[in-house]
Amino acid sequence: MVRLYNVTKIYKNNSIALNNVTLHIKKGEFIFLVGPSGAGKTTLTRLIFREDIPTRGQIVFNGKNVVRMRPGEVPFHRRKIGMVFQDFRLLAQRTVYDNVAFALQVTGTSNHRIKKLALEALKVVGLEGKEKMHPEQLSGGEQQRVCIARAIVNNPLLLIADEPTGNLDPGTSRELMNLFKEINGRGTTIIMATHAWDIVDSMKKRVVALSGGKVVRDEESGDYHGA
Amino acid sequence: MGRSAVGYYFKEAFDSLFRNNWLSLASIGVVTVSLFIFGCFLLIAINTSAIINTLESMLEINVFLENNLNQSEINHLNEELKFLPGVSGVEFVPKEQALENMLTSLGNGKDITDNLDENPLPDSFRIKTNSVGLVPQIAANIYKFKGVRNVIYGQEVVERLLIVTRWIRTTCLTSIGVLGLAAIFLISTTIRVSVFSRRKEIGIMKFLGATNWFVRLPFLLEGVVLGFSGALLASIIVYLVYTIVIDKIAVTMPFLPVVGQIDKLAPVYWGLLILGLLIGAAGSSISVHRFLKV
Ligand SMILES: Nc1ncnc2c1ncn2[C@@H]1O[C@H](COP(=O)(O)OP(=O)(O)OP(=O)(O)O)[C@@H](O)[C@H]1O
Ligand SMILES: [Mg+2]
């Protein structure tokens, strides 16, 4: 579903974030991106999401070339991908419900469908009854659940999570990982960049390790540190 | 675009207006001032052209005749004048009538003429024309006719009026131009601040897959609402001021052919409102395209 061919990304200040990366991700997979800080994990997700384009190489998502995409197609490409961030990126002045509904509003969904889908997504992440609360009234774990609900509410093909548990305690992180596993079980492909080695080791999923912009390891049901 | 989207655009635009209320007020104020001046200018222009029209229809050529003409020569002249191109009416004024007219207009200055033993005035024709532009040419033609001593017409009045109109037009258009640019600039600043204060939200919209137009439209709408509000205010003020002015004129200068409020002026108010919309759209487009790289 996602294919990277010889992707190289060199930023304007000449730092090489990705160096000739070739990677294939199948539909329904759960992939951990691991590696030291600065290895290029975030860069890789940004290129798939078309926040930026590679200096060299091609990226194909769901049969479409992401690099050669016209600007007008980009929003529609992004609607097929849900994003979850370490810092949540919720709108403080909106309620939990409105934050989730926002993802559907910006894609022009009818009010009737927005209500149905948003409540469903909030149920999936276990936040029923908290629809009217504001983000700052929630714990970090709950805020991340809102973020996940927003990412899955329009039923994306791919969910990208960049260090989703980076700000959370181990217990909360484990609960969230169960949620991600459940979402993956419904058929959504997941790419997760993380430093949480214990989680990676316990999940027994595919692990792609980056270092200095290169793929240095790619294992089915791998560990954080490798064999 | 669904119903929810339209509601969304308006809600966002108005939220933003109230968030930047001082800048919004300033923008509306400048639009109001510039369009108020423009409205006044339009009304003055419409009225002067009405006055000129009236004067044109009143403008006559007076043809004074030699003293020694007999009746058949006068009749002959009358026929010739009637068939001149551009002439719409010919009236013969015998010298007795001319004297009488003069006495009535002099009123109690009557004793001056009592001392005259002979009527000093000549016979004349009073000629009406189709258009003020034809007057000088017709007058020149008539001057060449036999038996015509002199030709007089009031062209200077109209010319002076035209000069005044031109002057009003230049000053007003210049100030409107400057104020209009200021209005566009202020609106674009307001929208820029608006974009800046909502950059986090815009960033989120982008990663949620909002199209460029979806992100831009509330900001464009915000500018249009600013421009329109200013225009609405300007129209109301122009309307009130003009109502007062024509009431005053009706009392003090009833002979002036003032253009009435409702009958012919609706296009002026429409024009102001549309201009307000355009100013708003121009101002916000500038900022949306320069500061909203989506
Ligand atoms: N916008 C940018 N401009 C210039 N250089 C950048 C930019 N973003 C990232 N880099 C550089 O690219 C390299 C890879 O960064 P990236 O953020 O992808 O790493 P990462 O694996 O996500 O690290 P972390 O685990 O700390 O999040 C780093 O050397 C970084 O300094
Ligand atoms: Mg990163």
XYZ file of C-alpha atoms and ligand atoms in Angstrom:
553
model
C 0.000 0.000 0.000
C 2.921 2.331 0.688
C 6.027 1.942 -1.422
C 9.160 4.060 -1.189
C 11.715 3.736 -3.958
C 15.247 5.018 -3.312
C 13.939 7.960 -1.333
C 16.498 10.553 -0.326
C 15.645 13.715 1.573
C 18.190 16.461 1.965
C 16.980 19.551 3.809
C 17.927 23.045 2.763
C 20.709 23.207 5.363
C 22.245 20.143 3.649
C 21.408 17.729 6.449
C 20.651 14.327 4.938
C 17.534 13.127 6.737
C 16.881 10.079 4.531
C 19.435 8.324 2.407
C 18.244 6.042 -0.398
C 15.407 4.384 1.512
C 13.405 1.639 -0.200
C 10.519 0.277 1.814
C 7.275 -1.561 1.080
C 4.380 -1.561 3.496
C 1.444 -3.912 2.920
C -2.165 -3.206 3.656
C -3.106 -4.076 7.235
C 0.458 -4.096 8.538
C 1.541 -2.620 11.875
C 5.025 -1.162 11.544
C 7.305 0.329 14.178
C 9.826 2.891 12.986
C 12.686 2.935 15.475
C 16.109 4.481 15.656
C 18.027 7.184 17.471
C 17.018 10.805 17.514
C 17.648 12.398 14.144
C 17.526 9.058 12.323
C 14.833 10.325 9.943
C 11.651 8.746 11.337
C 9.590 11.930 11.346
C 10.941 12.881 7.929
C 9.783 9.545 6.525
C 6.231 10.070 7.798
C 6.179 13.638 6.511
C 7.091 12.478 3.036
C 4.359 9.821 2.973
C 1.857 12.425 4.174
C 3.074 14.791 1.458
C 3.972 17.538 3.904
C 7.217 17.647 2.002
C 8.620 16.004 -1.109
C 11.771 13.876 -1.356
C 14.901 15.251 -2.959
C 15.177 12.018 -4.963
C 13.117 8.859 -5.327
C 9.431 8.075 -5.603
C 6.663 7.307 -3.147
C 3.494 5.455 -4.133
C 0.514 5.400 -1.807
C -2.563 3.339 -2.604
C -1.548 3.185 -6.277
C -0.908 6.915 -6.593
C 2.449 8.625 -6.976
C 2.682 10.983 -4.034
C 5.690 12.916 -5.327
C 4.153 13.818 -8.672
C 0.766 14.642 -7.199
C -0.795 17.976 -8.240
C -1.260 20.426 -5.340
C -5.025 20.155 -5.684
C -4.881 16.413 -5.036
C -2.898 16.721 -1.821
C -5.868 17.354 0.530
C -7.628 14.284 -0.848
C -4.479 12.223 -0.387
C -4.247 13.384 3.222
C -7.830 12.425 3.944
C -6.807 8.809 3.449
C -4.194 9.121 6.192
C -4.845 9.762 9.898
C -2.111 11.529 11.881
C -1.412 11.183 15.610
C 1.260 13.319 17.272
C 3.225 13.341 20.469
C 1.850 16.796 21.332
C -1.763 15.904 20.366
C -2.406 19.156 18.468
C -5.947 19.590 19.716
C -7.821 22.871 19.579
C -8.067 24.084 23.173
C -11.157 26.231 22.647
C -13.178 23.384 21.153
C -14.829 20.517 22.990
C -13.746 16.906 22.607
C -16.657 16.302 20.255
C -15.895 19.409 18.194
C -12.245 18.462 17.860
C -13.213 15.121 16.380
C -16.031 16.574 14.285
C -13.573 19.151 12.904
C -11.862 16.438 10.844
C -15.173 15.799 9.087
C -16.154 19.463 8.802
C -13.033 20.335 6.867
C -13.840 17.608 4.359
C -17.354 18.921 3.834
C -19.302 16.078 5.457
C -22.993 16.678 6.195
C -23.923 17.524 9.794
C -25.982 14.412 10.108
C -23.091 12.121 9.176
C -20.622 14.125 11.257
C -22.632 13.427 14.387
C -22.920 9.711 13.714
C -19.258 9.196 12.805
C -17.806 11.410 15.541
C -19.777 9.670 18.292
C -18.740 6.300 16.872
C -15.065 7.260 16.863
C -15.272 8.564 20.421
C -16.816 5.253 21.436
C -13.975 3.312 19.804
C -11.376 5.241 21.828
C -13.435 4.920 25.007
C -14.395 8.543 25.571
C -18.187 8.252 25.646
C -19.635 10.752 28.094
C -16.709 13.175 27.745
C -17.854 14.740 24.476
C -18.571 18.136 26.022
C -15.315 18.459 27.937
C -12.407 20.606 26.784
C -8.921 19.159 26.138
C -7.364 20.823 29.199
C -9.873 19.027 31.428
C -8.545 15.660 30.241
C -5.497 13.603 31.205
C -2.677 13.215 28.689
C -3.833 9.719 27.814
C -7.371 10.937 27.236
C -6.165 13.794 25.085
C -4.252 11.321 22.966
C -7.440 9.286 22.627
C -9.200 12.378 21.282
C -6.374 12.783 18.810
C -6.722 9.130 17.769
C -10.495 9.482 17.433
C -9.947 12.496 15.173
C -7.410 10.529 13.114
C -9.692 7.536 12.543
C -13.050 9.307 12.289
C -13.054 9.415 8.491
C -11.900 5.821 8.279
C -8.408 6.313 6.778
C -6.425 3.604 5.022
C -3.309 4.441 6.992
C -2.719 5.729 10.505
C 0.621 7.426 11.161
C 1.559 7.940 14.807
C 4.752 9.867 15.579
C 5.821 9.040 19.142
C 2.200 8.880 20.326
C 3.205 7.792 23.827
C 6.179 10.136 24.139
C 4.474 12.247 26.793
C 2.611 9.475 28.608
C 3.342 7.169 31.565
C 3.949 3.444 30.913
C 0.528 2.312 32.106
C -1.321 4.786 29.902
C 0.997 3.906 27.014
C 0.090 0.225 27.283
C -3.622 1.052 27.248
C -3.136 3.159 24.150
C -1.181 0.387 22.459
C -4.157 -1.894 22.974
C -6.291 0.717 21.273
C -3.889 0.912 18.311
C -3.889 -2.885 18.105
C -7.685 -2.848 18.012
C -7.725 -0.223 15.262
C -5.168 -2.264 13.305
C -7.398 -5.291 13.817
C -10.184 -3.472 11.950
C -7.934 -3.347 8.906
C -6.223 0.053 9.243
C -2.526 0.011 8.383
C -0.415 1.634 11.107
C 3.033 3.214 11.005
C 4.319 4.182 14.420
C 7.584 5.985 15.145
C 8.594 5.410 18.738
C 11.409 5.250 21.289
C 9.356 3.074 23.662
C 11.413 -0.104 23.430
C 9.327 -2.091 25.927
C 6.211 -1.528 23.839
C 7.930 -2.523 20.621
C 9.306 -5.647 22.223
C 5.956 -6.674 23.671
C 3.955 -6.159 20.464
C 5.952 -8.481 18.206
C 5.242 -6.483 15.066
C 7.349 -5.542 12.071
C 10.217 -3.253 13.059
C 12.024 -0.952 10.623
C 15.129 0.576 12.177
C 16.601 3.776 10.753
C 19.981 5.219 11.494
C 21.536 8.223 9.853
C 18.752 8.204 7.281
C 19.274 4.590 6.180
C 17.223 1.492 6.859
C 19.595 -0.591 8.951
C 17.169 -3.348 9.922
C 13.747 -4.573 8.800
C 12.294 -7.541 10.692
C 8.912 -9.246 10.962
C 7.886 -9.452 14.644
C 11.113 -7.787 15.667
C 12.496 -6.125 18.778
C 13.497 -2.534 19.460
C 17.205 -3.259 19.701
C 17.410 -6.171 17.268
C 18.725 -9.647 17.812
C -20.298 21.979 -0.664
C -22.710 20.785 2.020
C -24.951 22.839 4.215
C -22.648 22.309 7.167
C -19.772 23.806 5.197
C -21.645 27.039 4.431
C -22.592 27.385 8.084
C -18.988 26.736 8.977
C -17.636 29.498 6.712
C -19.948 32.119 8.160
C -19.402 31.057 11.762
C -15.623 31.166 11.353
C -15.725 34.528 9.601
C -17.845 36.148 12.304
C -15.892 34.571 15.179
C -12.784 36.056 13.698
C -14.360 39.477 13.217
C -15.182 39.693 16.896
C -11.793 38.397 17.963
C -10.007 41.267 16.186
C -12.668 43.793 17.085
C -10.506 46.947 17.112
C -8.930 46.293 13.780
C -12.281 45.240 12.386
C -13.840 48.505 13.551
C -11.008 50.537 12.061
C -11.386 48.751 8.715
C -15.121 49.276 8.691
C -14.546 52.931 9.598
C -12.202 53.590 6.709
C -14.512 51.848 4.258
C -17.379 53.919 5.616
C -15.509 57.204 5.238
C -14.286 56.503 1.719
C -17.626 55.254 0.495
C -19.426 58.136 2.208
C -17.301 60.588 0.241
C -17.869 58.567 -2.898
C -21.620 58.573 -2.280
C -21.639 62.340 -1.783
C -19.656 62.742 -4.961
C -22.109 60.626 -6.915
C -25.064 62.602 -5.610
C -23.414 65.914 -6.415
C -22.527 64.669 -9.879
C -26.052 63.406 -10.521
C -27.542 66.696 -9.355
C -25.217 68.938 -11.349
C -25.956 66.949 -14.460
C -29.668 67.353 -13.734
C -29.143 71.096 -13.320
C -27.194 71.251 -16.554
C -29.990 69.396 -18.312
C -32.555 71.832 -17.035
C -30.421 74.782 -18.019
C -29.925 73.289 -21.444
C -33.648 73.139 -21.985
C -33.975 76.720 -20.799
C -31.055 77.995 -22.798
C -32.275 80.193 -25.634
C -30.736 82.136 -28.461
C -31.898 85.710 -28.736
C -31.777 87.053 -32.279
C -32.048 90.842 -32.466
C -33.180 92.330 -35.791
C -32.381 95.463 -37.724
C -34.851 98.301 -37.189
C -35.886 98.807 -40.777
C -37.384 95.369 -41.566
C -40.922 95.106 -42.918
C -43.441 92.398 -41.983
C -42.766 90.138 -44.974
C -39.053 90.176 -44.320
C -39.731 89.217 -40.682
C -42.046 86.382 -41.795
C -39.421 85.179 -44.213
C -36.776 85.113 -41.456
C -39.189 83.286 -39.169
C -39.588 80.498 -41.751
C -35.838 80.233 -42.337
C -35.072 79.975 -38.608
C -37.755 77.332 -38.075
C -36.111 74.986 -40.577
C -32.568 75.345 -39.280
C -31.239 71.943 -38.075
C -31.195 71.710 -34.237
C -33.840 74.365 -33.733
C -36.870 73.154 -31.772
C -38.876 76.365 -31.452
C -39.038 79.919 -32.765
C -40.962 82.738 -31.130
C -41.209 86.295 -32.451
C -40.966 89.023 -29.832
C -42.046 92.448 -31.172
C -40.275 95.411 -29.651
C -43.424 96.551 -27.836
C -43.618 93.221 -26.085
C -39.889 93.392 -25.275
C -40.362 96.765 -23.636
C -43.318 95.518 -21.653
C -41.294 92.495 -20.475
C -38.515 94.798 -19.438
C -40.884 97.057 -17.507
C -42.335 94.101 -15.595
C -38.919 92.797 -14.710
C -37.764 96.255 -13.600
C -40.817 96.682 -11.389
C -40.602 99.991 -9.594
C -37.669 101.187 -11.700
C -40.406 102.234 -14.091
C -39.628 105.949 -14.049
C -36.369 105.361 -15.924
C -38.263 104.290 -19.003
C -40.984 106.913 -18.594
C -38.495 109.466 -19.787
C -37.938 107.655 -23.068
C -39.851 109.159 -25.952
C -39.093 106.210 -28.219
C -38.873 102.417 -27.715
C -35.107 101.706 -27.801
C -35.522 97.931 -28.078
C -35.370 96.024 -31.365
C -37.673 93.268 -32.565
C -36.260 89.827 -31.789
C -36.682 86.088 -32.129
C -36.401 83.734 -29.159
C -35.042 80.357 -30.349
C -35.046 77.060 -28.458
C -32.577 74.329 -29.426
C -32.435 70.572 -28.988
C -29.075 70.539 -27.222
C -26.734 72.990 -25.595
C -23.858 71.692 -27.701
C -25.528 72.993 -30.889
C -26.042 76.541 -29.621
C -22.754 78.154 -30.739
C -23.019 76.694 -34.244
C -26.645 77.697 -34.709
C -25.895 81.140 -33.358
C -23.054 81.558 -35.842
C -25.319 80.501 -38.716
C -28.054 82.914 -37.755
C -25.585 85.763 -37.496
C -25.000 85.502 -41.237
C -28.721 85.961 -42.040
C -29.769 89.191 -43.646
C -31.607 91.552 -41.301
C -29.972 90.116 -38.145
C -28.185 92.712 -36.059
C -26.987 90.642 -33.140
C -27.163 87.118 -31.630
C -26.856 86.496 -27.883
C -26.842 83.264 -25.934
C -25.875 82.178 -22.339
C -23.267 79.587 -23.099
C -20.858 80.845 -20.438
C -23.141 79.779 -17.594
C -23.119 76.198 -18.732
C -19.399 76.214 -19.343
C -18.717 77.513 -15.880
C -20.926 74.807 -14.418
C -19.056 72.163 -16.374
C -15.742 73.442 -15.026
C -17.045 73.255 -11.457
C -18.245 69.727 -12.049
C -14.892 68.709 -13.427
C -13.145 70.178 -10.409
C -15.424 68.383 -7.981
C -14.844 65.176 -9.888
C -11.041 65.393 -9.737
C -10.817 66.210 -6.030
C -13.356 63.593 -5.070
C -11.920 60.853 -7.242
C -8.433 61.518 -5.891
C -9.510 61.367 -2.272
C -11.641 58.302 -2.952
C -8.686 56.630 -4.626
C -6.439 57.305 -1.650
C -9.063 56.339 0.906
C -10.045 53.275 -1.070
C -6.445 52.065 -1.085
C -6.225 52.766 2.644
C -9.376 50.718 3.152
C -8.009 47.805 1.152
C -4.736 47.993 3.063
C -6.453 48.056 6.450
C -8.686 45.137 5.584
C -5.713 43.143 4.367
C -3.951 43.899 7.662
C -6.977 42.759 9.628
C -7.088 39.529 7.682
C -3.374 39.017 8.121
C -3.722 39.340 11.887
C -6.647 36.985 11.679
C -4.629 34.427 9.736
C -1.765 34.798 12.196
C -3.904 34.362 15.297
C -5.327 31.174 13.856
C -2.200 29.605 12.418
C -2.444 26.594 14.751
C -5.964 25.874 13.589
C -4.912 26.339 9.974
C -2.074 23.856 10.483
C -4.512 21.323 11.902
C -6.943 21.878 9.056
C -4.185 21.174 6.580
C -3.245 17.844 8.074
C -6.906 16.917 8.298
C -7.095 17.266 4.519
C -8.893 20.600 4.136
C -8.658 22.004 0.626
C -6.998 25.366 0.101
C -10.323 27.002 -0.579
C -11.842 25.591 2.547
C -9.054 27.186 4.572
C -9.198 30.474 2.687
C -12.901 31.057 2.365
C -13.627 32.134 5.968
C -10.875 34.733 5.683
C -12.163 36.006 2.353
C -15.632 36.136 3.809
C -14.331 38.054 6.804
C -12.923 40.723 4.484
C -16.107 40.863 2.467
C -18.194 41.263 5.634
C -15.907 44.121 6.736
C -16.224 45.857 3.380
C -19.956 45.333 3.237
C -20.529 46.610 6.786
C -18.590 49.759 5.970
C -20.583 50.210 2.782
C -23.887 49.677 4.558
C -22.977 52.284 7.137
C -21.853 54.696 4.434
C -25.118 54.201 2.508
C -27.208 54.878 5.590
C -25.258 58.046 6.397
C -25.407 59.259 2.788
C -29.146 58.609 2.756
C -29.754 60.552 5.971
C -27.503 63.455 4.991
C -29.059 63.715 1.538
C -32.573 63.666 2.988
C -31.680 66.610 5.218
C -29.945 68.476 2.382
C -32.815 68.173 -0.079
C -35.275 69.261 2.598
C -33.161 72.367 3.195
C -32.861 73.064 -0.532
C -36.590 72.637 -1.026
C -37.083 75.527 1.418
C -34.186 77.821 0.542
C -33.664 77.208 -3.182
C -36.901 75.684 -4.496
C -35.946 76.475 -8.104
C -33.055 73.948 -8.043
C -34.038 70.727 -9.820
C -32.862 68.334 -7.049
C -33.008 64.619 -7.834
C -35.413 62.953 -5.398
C -34.303 60.284 -2.977
C -35.949 57.003 -3.914
C -36.948 57.374 -7.544
C -33.575 57.630 -9.262
C -30.990 57.018 -6.563
C -31.388 53.310 -5.824
C -28.455 52.484 -8.159
C -26.219 54.801 -6.122
C -26.852 52.815 -2.956
C -26.469 49.494 -4.765
C -23.226 50.754 -6.225
C -21.878 51.680 -2.787
C -22.722 48.263 -1.369
C -21.148 46.425 -4.285
C -18.057 48.624 -4.069
C -17.795 47.762 -0.360
C -17.938 44.070 -1.199
C -15.216 44.507 -3.800
C -12.957 46.484 -1.458
C -13.360 43.761 1.170
C -12.691 40.999 -1.311
C -9.603 42.789 -2.651
C -8.182 43.415 0.831
C -8.661 39.876 2.031
C -7.445 38.304 -1.216
C -4.135 40.082 -0.808
C -3.563 38.633 2.649
C -4.991 35.223 1.902
C -2.658 34.807 -1.041
C 0.397 36.291 0.595
C 0.146 34.873 4.090
C -1.820 31.709 3.661
C 0.461 29.421 1.750
C -1.689 26.350 1.826
N 12.671 21.106 8.603
C 13.955 20.701 8.694
N 14.944 21.467 8.209
C 16.214 21.072 8.288
N 16.615 19.920 8.823
C 15.678 19.104 9.339
C 14.294 19.453 9.296
N 13.593 18.462 9.873
C 14.499 17.539 10.256
N 15.746 17.916 9.939
C 16.975 17.137 10.155
O 16.800 15.883 9.546
C 17.301 14.842 10.356
C 16.196 13.821 10.651
O 15.201 14.429 11.458
P 13.891 13.690 11.914
O 13.046 14.684 12.591
O 13.313 12.984 10.756
O 14.449 12.637 12.956
P 13.642 11.694 13.930
O 14.113 10.299 13.649
O 12.208 11.932 13.838
O 14.181 12.140 15.343
P 13.420 12.127 16.766
O 13.478 10.714 17.241
O 14.246 13.016 17.626
O 12.069 12.629 16.538
C 17.842 15.512 11.598
O 19.238 15.649 11.436
C 17.193 16.863 11.616
O 18.042 17.825 12.194
Mg 10.731 12.680 15.138
